[in-house]
Amino acid sequence: MGQSVAFWQRFVTTKTRPEYRNVGRRCLCGRGTVAAVDDPIRPARRRGALELFTTPLFDPQDPSFHMFDWMVLSDWATDVREVVRFDGDVSVLHVITEFQSPVSQAINYHEGPTTFAMYARTGVVYVTGALLGVTGLVIIYMRWKRQWPPPTPASCSTWHTPAWHALSRASADRLEHTPVK
């Protein structure tokens, strides 16, 4: 282990690659994590659609493979590989993915109007849904309080009383005889 750390400090400096600043500490923490997992983390290889060959990391029966284990663990610590957990009906399998080279792409400025239109549409859909929800709640509240639909002349018994007719005739006469200035 000491030779590996010396090699790492000599040839992979933090000045040239600042993202590797804490890789050694992360690898040591990662080894503890790997050792704490009941089902060991395994690098996977495929030979077909139905076969999956795995080897446990840091297998005590195969110490010649430990250098590769440290390389895989350093890739995991630098976010070049991912650990995936598969929960099955019978058992659980932890697998380290294959090497994924980081990809960086420039922003395509021609997609700006399309992106803005999608965000604007999402905002309109959100506001419309919120207003429909509030309208539904108001209708439910009005039905609960028996205020909706509004009463019609046929549904209201007070509209057919003689007092109501006299009141409506008096107000109509007053409106007809009011002088306009």
PDB file of C-alpha atoms in Angstrom:
ATOM      1  CA  MET A   1       0.000   0.000   0.000  1.00  0.00           C
ATOM      2  CA  GLY A   2       2.859   2.379   0.784  1.00  0.00           C
ATOM      3  CA  GLN A   3       4.285   2.020  -2.727  1.00  0.00           C
ATOM      4  CA  SER A   4       0.902   2.796  -4.263  1.00  0.00           C
ATOM      5  CA  VAL A   5       0.537   5.957  -2.171  1.00  0.00           C
ATOM      6  CA  ALA A   6       4.072   7.060  -3.071  1.00  0.00           C
ATOM      7  CA  PHE A   7       3.349   6.498  -6.766  1.00  0.00           C
ATOM      8  CA  TRP A   8       0.094   8.435  -6.470  1.00  0.00           C
ATOM      9  CA  GLN A   9       1.762  11.368  -4.709  1.00  0.00           C
ATOM     10  CA  ARG A  10       4.643  11.495  -7.164  1.00  0.00           C
ATOM     11  CA  PHE A  11       2.865  11.172 -10.510  1.00  0.00           C
ATOM     12  CA  VAL A  12      -0.678  12.341  -9.859  1.00  0.00           C
ATOM     13  CA  THR A  13      -0.267  15.711  -8.222  1.00  0.00           C
ATOM     14  CA  THR A  14      -3.114  17.810  -6.923  1.00  0.00           C
ATOM     15  CA  LYS A  15      -1.755  20.777  -8.859  1.00  0.00           C
ATOM     16  CA  THR A  16      -2.385  19.073 -12.195  1.00  0.00           C
ATOM     17  CA  ARG A  17      -5.633  17.356 -11.152  1.00  0.00           C
ATOM     18  CA  PRO A  18      -7.316  19.220  -8.241  1.00  0.00           C
ATOM     19  CA  GLU A  19     -10.254  16.791  -8.230  1.00  0.00           C
ATOM     20  CA  TYR A  20      -7.848  14.088  -6.948  1.00  0.00           C
ATOM     21  CA  ARG A  21      -7.033  16.042  -3.789  1.00  0.00           C
ATOM     22  CA  ASN A  22      -8.687  13.614  -1.327  1.00  0.00           C
ATOM     23  CA  VAL A  23      -8.637  10.409  -3.365  1.00  0.00           C
ATOM     24  CA  GLY A  24      -6.419   8.501  -0.936  1.00  0.00           C
ATOM     25  CA  ARG A  25      -8.714   9.272   1.988  1.00  0.00           C
ATOM     26  CA  ARG A  26     -11.775   8.430  -0.103  1.00  0.00           C
ATOM     27  CA  CYS A  27     -10.231   5.116  -1.199  1.00  0.00           C
ATOM     28  CA  LEU A  28      -9.474   4.120   2.388  1.00  0.00           C
ATOM     29  CA  CYS A  29     -13.022   5.053   3.420  1.00  0.00           C
ATOM     30  CA  GLY A  30     -14.309   3.182   0.379  1.00  0.00           C
ATOM     31  CA  ARG A  31     -12.408   0.042   1.356  1.00  0.00           C
ATOM     32  CA  GLY A  32     -14.029   0.193   4.780  1.00  0.00           C
ATOM     33  CA  THR A  33     -17.404   0.588   3.090  1.00  0.00           C
ATOM     34  CA  VAL A  34     -16.697  -2.363   0.805  1.00  0.00           C
ATOM     35  CA  ALA A  35     -15.648  -4.477   3.786  1.00  0.00           C
ATOM     36  CA  ALA A  36     -18.791  -3.504   5.737  1.00  0.00           C
ATOM     37  CA  VAL A  37     -21.189  -4.614   2.992  1.00  0.00           C
ATOM     38  CA  ASP A  38     -22.576  -8.103   3.615  1.00  0.00           C
ATOM     39  CA  ASP A  39     -22.749  -8.963  -0.071  1.00  0.00           C
ATOM     40  CA  PRO A  40     -19.416  -7.851  -1.561  1.00  0.00           C
ATOM     41  CA  ILE A  41     -19.223  -5.285  -4.318  1.00  0.00           C
ATOM     42  CA  ARG A  42     -18.233  -6.959  -7.555  1.00  0.00           C
ATOM     43  CA  PRO A  43     -16.984  -5.771 -10.919  1.00  0.00           C
ATOM     44  CA  ALA A  44     -19.206  -7.345 -13.552  1.00  0.00           C
ATOM     45  CA  ARG A  45     -18.361  -8.718 -16.980  1.00  0.00           C
ATOM     46  CA  ARG A  46     -20.832  -9.981 -19.551  1.00  0.00           C
ATOM     47  CA  ARG A  47     -20.444 -12.853 -21.962  1.00  0.00           C
ATOM     48  CA  GLY A  48     -24.007 -12.817 -23.202  1.00  0.00           C
ATOM     49  CA  ALA A  49     -27.452 -11.686 -22.275  1.00  0.00           C
ATOM     50  CA  LEU A  50     -27.986 -14.314 -19.572  1.00  0.00           C
ATOM     51  CA  GLU A  51     -24.546 -14.681 -17.971  1.00  0.00           C
ATOM     52  CA  LEU A  52     -23.003 -12.355 -15.411  1.00  0.00           C
ATOM     53  CA  PHE A  53     -19.562 -13.203 -14.042  1.00  0.00           C
ATOM     54  CA  THR A  54     -18.530 -11.470 -10.831  1.00  0.00           C
ATOM     55  CA  THR A  55     -15.545 -11.449  -8.514  1.00  0.00           C
ATOM     56  CA  PRO A  56     -15.666  -9.956  -5.020  1.00  0.00           C
ATOM     57  CA  LEU A  57     -13.431  -6.953  -4.413  1.00  0.00           C
ATOM     58  CA  PHE A  58     -10.573  -7.497  -1.946  1.00  0.00           C
ATOM     59  CA  ASP A  59     -11.103 -11.258  -1.938  1.00  0.00           C
ATOM     60  CA  PRO A  60      -8.693 -12.670   0.688  1.00  0.00           C
ATOM     61  CA  GLN A  61      -8.259 -15.859  -1.367  1.00  0.00           C
ATOM     62  CA  ASP A  62      -6.956 -13.910  -4.390  1.00  0.00           C
ATOM     63  CA  PRO A  63      -4.428 -11.276  -3.202  1.00  0.00           C
ATOM     64  CA  SER A  64      -2.955 -10.943  -6.705  1.00  0.00           C
ATOM     65  CA  PHE A  65      -6.135  -9.123  -7.718  1.00  0.00           C
ATOM     66  CA  HIS A  66      -5.838  -6.421  -5.013  1.00  0.00           C
ATOM     67  CA  MET A  67      -4.032  -3.917  -7.285  1.00  0.00           C
ATOM     68  CA  PHE A  68      -6.958  -4.014  -9.702  1.00  0.00           C
ATOM     69  CA  ASP A  69      -9.310  -3.678  -6.717  1.00  0.00           C
ATOM     70  CA  TRP A  70      -7.527  -0.479  -5.656  1.00  0.00           C
ATOM     71  CA  MET A  71      -7.743   0.869  -9.212  1.00  0.00           C
ATOM     72  CA  VAL A  72     -11.490   0.164  -9.326  1.00  0.00           C
ATOM     73  CA  LEU A  73     -11.925   1.748  -5.903  1.00  0.00           C
ATOM     74  CA  SER A  74     -10.006   4.882  -6.967  1.00  0.00           C
ATOM     75  CA  ASP A  75     -12.228   5.106 -10.069  1.00  0.00           C
ATOM     76  CA  TRP A  76     -15.250   4.920  -7.772  1.00  0.00           C
ATOM     77  CA  ALA A  77     -13.789   7.594  -5.461  1.00  0.00           C
ATOM     78  CA  THR A  78     -13.224   9.940  -8.424  1.00  0.00           C
ATOM     79  CA  ASP A  79     -16.773   9.379  -9.788  1.00  0.00           C
ATOM     80  CA  VAL A  80     -15.671   7.521 -12.896  1.00  0.00           C
ATOM     81  CA  ARG A  81     -17.533   4.350 -11.883  1.00  0.00           C
ATOM     82  CA  GLU A  82     -20.827   3.886 -10.067  1.00  0.00           C
ATOM     83  CA  VAL A  83     -22.012   1.223  -7.631  1.00  0.00           C
ATOM     84  CA  VAL A  84     -25.422  -0.216  -8.451  1.00  0.00           C
ATOM     85  CA  ARG A  85     -27.481  -2.354  -6.091  1.00  0.00           C
ATOM     86  CA  PHE A  86     -29.875  -4.950  -7.517  1.00  0.00           C
ATOM     87  CA  ASP A  87     -32.531  -6.172  -5.063  1.00  0.00           C
ATOM     88  CA  GLY A  88     -33.936  -9.508  -6.152  1.00  0.00           C
ATOM     89  CA  ASP A  89     -36.446 -11.927  -4.691  1.00  0.00           C
ATOM     90  CA  VAL A  90     -33.722 -14.214  -3.371  1.00  0.00           C
ATOM     91  CA  SER A  91     -30.637 -12.053  -2.839  1.00  0.00           C
ATOM     92  CA  VAL A  92     -28.985  -8.672  -3.299  1.00  0.00           C
ATOM     93  CA  LEU A  93     -26.176  -7.953  -5.759  1.00  0.00           C
ATOM     94  CA  HIS A  94     -23.868  -4.906  -5.625  1.00  0.00           C
ATOM     95  CA  VAL A  95     -22.117  -4.247  -8.938  1.00  0.00           C
ATOM     96  CA  ILE A  96     -19.532  -1.648  -9.971  1.00  0.00           C
ATOM     97  CA  THR A  97     -20.195  -0.339 -13.458  1.00  0.00           C
ATOM     98  CA  GLU A  98     -17.712  -0.230 -16.284  1.00  0.00           C
ATOM     99  CA  PHE A  99     -15.411   2.737 -16.818  1.00  0.00           C
ATOM    100  CA  GLN A 100     -17.329   5.798 -17.961  1.00  0.00           C
ATOM    101  CA  SER A 101     -15.226   8.570 -19.394  1.00  0.00           C
ATOM    102  CA  PRO A 102     -16.494  12.006 -18.360  1.00  0.00           C
ATOM    103  CA  VAL A 103     -18.195  13.915 -21.153  1.00  0.00           C
ATOM    104  CA  SER A 104     -18.446  17.675 -21.306  1.00  0.00           C
ATOM    105  CA  GLN A 105     -20.326  19.493 -24.017  1.00  0.00           C
ATOM    106  CA  ALA A 106     -20.671  23.144 -24.845  1.00  0.00           C
ATOM    107  CA  ILE A 107     -24.036  24.814 -24.411  1.00  0.00           C
ATOM    108  CA  ASN A 108     -26.061  24.954 -27.606  1.00  0.00           C
ATOM    109  CA  TYR A 109     -27.486  28.469 -27.650  1.00  0.00           C
ATOM    110  CA  HIS A 110     -29.949  27.599 -30.421  1.00  0.00           C
ATOM    111  CA  GLU A 111     -31.914  25.506 -27.915  1.00  0.00           C
ATOM    112  CA  GLY A 112     -32.604  28.542 -25.701  1.00  0.00           C
ATOM    113  CA  PRO A 113     -35.990  29.526 -27.184  1.00  0.00           C
ATOM    114  CA  THR A 114     -37.169  25.908 -27.108  1.00  0.00           C
ATOM    115  CA  THR A 115     -36.119  25.520 -23.493  1.00  0.00           C
ATOM    116  CA  PHE A 116     -37.791  28.802 -22.540  1.00  0.00           C
ATOM    117  CA  ALA A 117     -40.999  27.720 -24.308  1.00  0.00           C
ATOM    118  CA  MET A 118     -41.016  24.445 -22.360  1.00  0.00           C
ATOM    119  CA  TYR A 119     -40.546  26.255 -19.036  1.00  0.00           C
ATOM    120  CA  ALA A 120     -43.230  28.829 -19.925  1.00  0.00           C
ATOM    121  CA  ARG A 121     -45.668  26.070 -20.910  1.00  0.00           C
ATOM    122  CA  THR A 122     -44.965  24.241 -17.657  1.00  0.00           C
ATOM    123  CA  GLY A 123     -45.690  27.447 -15.727  1.00  0.00           C
ATOM    124  CA  VAL A 124     -48.963  27.986 -17.603  1.00  0.00           C
ATOM    125  CA  VAL A 125     -50.033  24.387 -16.957  1.00  0.00           C
ATOM    126  CA  TYR A 126     -49.178  24.779 -13.261  1.00  0.00           C
ATOM    127  CA  VAL A 127     -51.142  28.033 -12.877  1.00  0.00           C
ATOM    128  CA  THR A 128     -54.105  26.593 -14.808  1.00  0.00           C
ATOM    129  CA  GLY A 129     -54.143  23.496 -12.630  1.00  0.00           C
ATOM    130  CA  ALA A 130     -53.920  25.567  -9.457  1.00  0.00           C
ATOM    131  CA  LEU A 131     -56.810  27.804 -10.541  1.00  0.00           C
ATOM    132  CA  LEU A 132     -58.939  24.802 -11.510  1.00  0.00           C
ATOM    133  CA  GLY A 133     -58.207  23.247  -8.126  1.00  0.00           C
ATOM    134  CA  VAL A 134     -59.200  26.422  -6.267  1.00  0.00           C
ATOM    135  CA  THR A 135     -62.363  26.693  -8.398  1.00  0.00           C
ATOM    136  CA  GLY A 136     -63.260  23.116  -7.546  1.00  0.00           C
ATOM    137  CA  LEU A 137     -62.762  23.784  -3.841  1.00  0.00           C
ATOM    138  CA  VAL A 138     -64.964  26.910  -4.035  1.00  0.00           C
ATOM    139  CA  ILE A 139     -67.731  24.954  -5.801  1.00  0.00           C
ATOM    140  CA  ILE A 140     -67.548  22.201  -3.198  1.00  0.00           C
ATOM    141  CA  TYR A 141     -67.693  24.784  -0.406  1.00  0.00           C
ATOM    142  CA  MET A 142     -70.677  26.561  -2.000  1.00  0.00           C
ATOM    143  CA  ARG A 143     -72.557  23.284  -2.424  1.00  0.00           C
ATOM    144  CA  TRP A 144     -71.752  22.401   1.157  1.00  0.00           C
ATOM    145  CA  LYS A 145     -73.154  25.756   2.323  1.00  0.00           C
ATOM    146  CA  ARG A 146     -76.127  25.395  -0.118  1.00  0.00           C
ATOM    147  CA  GLN A 147     -75.373  28.667  -1.862  1.00  0.00           C
ATOM    148  CA  TRP A 148     -74.959  27.231  -5.353  1.00  0.00           C
ATOM    149  CA  PRO A 149     -76.545  27.172  -7.836  1.00  0.00           C
ATOM    150  CA  PRO A 150     -78.113  30.574  -7.129  1.00  0.00           C
ATOM    151  CA  PRO A 151     -81.874  30.539  -6.469  1.00  0.00           C
ATOM    152  CA  THR A 152     -84.208  31.076  -9.421  1.00  0.00           C
ATOM    153  CA  PRO A 153     -87.689  32.668  -9.212  1.00  0.00           C
ATOM    154  CA  ALA A 154     -89.317  29.242  -9.519  1.00  0.00           C
ATOM    155  CA  SER A 155     -87.237  27.736  -6.719  1.00  0.00           C
ATOM    156  CA  CYS A 156     -87.735  30.554  -4.223  1.00  0.00           C
ATOM    157  CA  SER A 157     -91.188  30.710  -2.578  1.00  0.00           C
ATOM    158  CA  THR A 158     -90.723  34.311  -1.384  1.00  0.00           C
ATOM    159  CA  TRP A 159     -90.690  35.588  -4.966  1.00  0.00           C
ATOM    160  CA  HIS A 160     -94.326  34.679  -5.506  1.00  0.00           C
ATOM    161  CA  THR A 161     -95.822  36.466  -2.504  1.00  0.00           C
ATOM    162  CA  PRO A 162     -98.092  39.491  -3.001  1.00  0.00           C
ATOM    163  CA  ALA A 163     -95.773  41.612  -0.866  1.00  0.00           C
ATOM    164  CA  TRP A 164     -92.933  40.913  -3.260  1.00  0.00           C
ATOM    165  CA  HIS A 165     -95.072  41.843  -6.271  1.00  0.00           C
ATOM    166  CA  ALA A 166     -96.160  45.092  -4.586  1.00  0.00           C
ATOM    167  CA  LEU A 167     -92.565  45.916  -3.749  1.00  0.00           C
ATOM    168  CA  SER A 168     -91.415  45.261  -7.284  1.00  0.00           C
ATOM    169  CA  ARG A 169     -94.301  47.353  -8.737  1.00  0.00           C
ATOM    170  CA  ALA A 170     -93.517  50.252  -6.370  1.00  0.00           C
ATOM    171  CA  SER A 171     -89.858  50.247  -7.289  1.00  0.00           C
ATOM    172  CA  ALA A 172     -90.736  50.071 -10.992  1.00  0.00           C
ATOM    173  CA  ASP A 173     -93.149  53.030 -10.653  1.00  0.00           C
ATOM    174  CA  ARG A 174     -90.541  55.020  -8.788  1.00  0.00           C
ATOM    175  CA  LEU A 175     -88.017  54.401 -11.559  1.00  0.00           C
ATOM    176  CA  GLU A 176     -90.500  55.456 -14.254  1.00  0.00           C
ATOM    177  CA  HIS A 177     -91.425  58.743 -12.547  1.00  0.00           C
ATOM    178  CA  THR A 178     -87.959  59.805 -11.525  1.00  0.00           C
ATOM    179  CA  PRO A 179     -87.000  62.955 -13.422  1.00  0.00           C
ATOM    180  CA  VAL A 180     -83.683  62.836 -15.218  1.00  0.00           C
ATOM    181  CA  LYS A 181     -81.488  65.848 -14.578  1.00  0.00           C
TER     182      LYS A 181
END
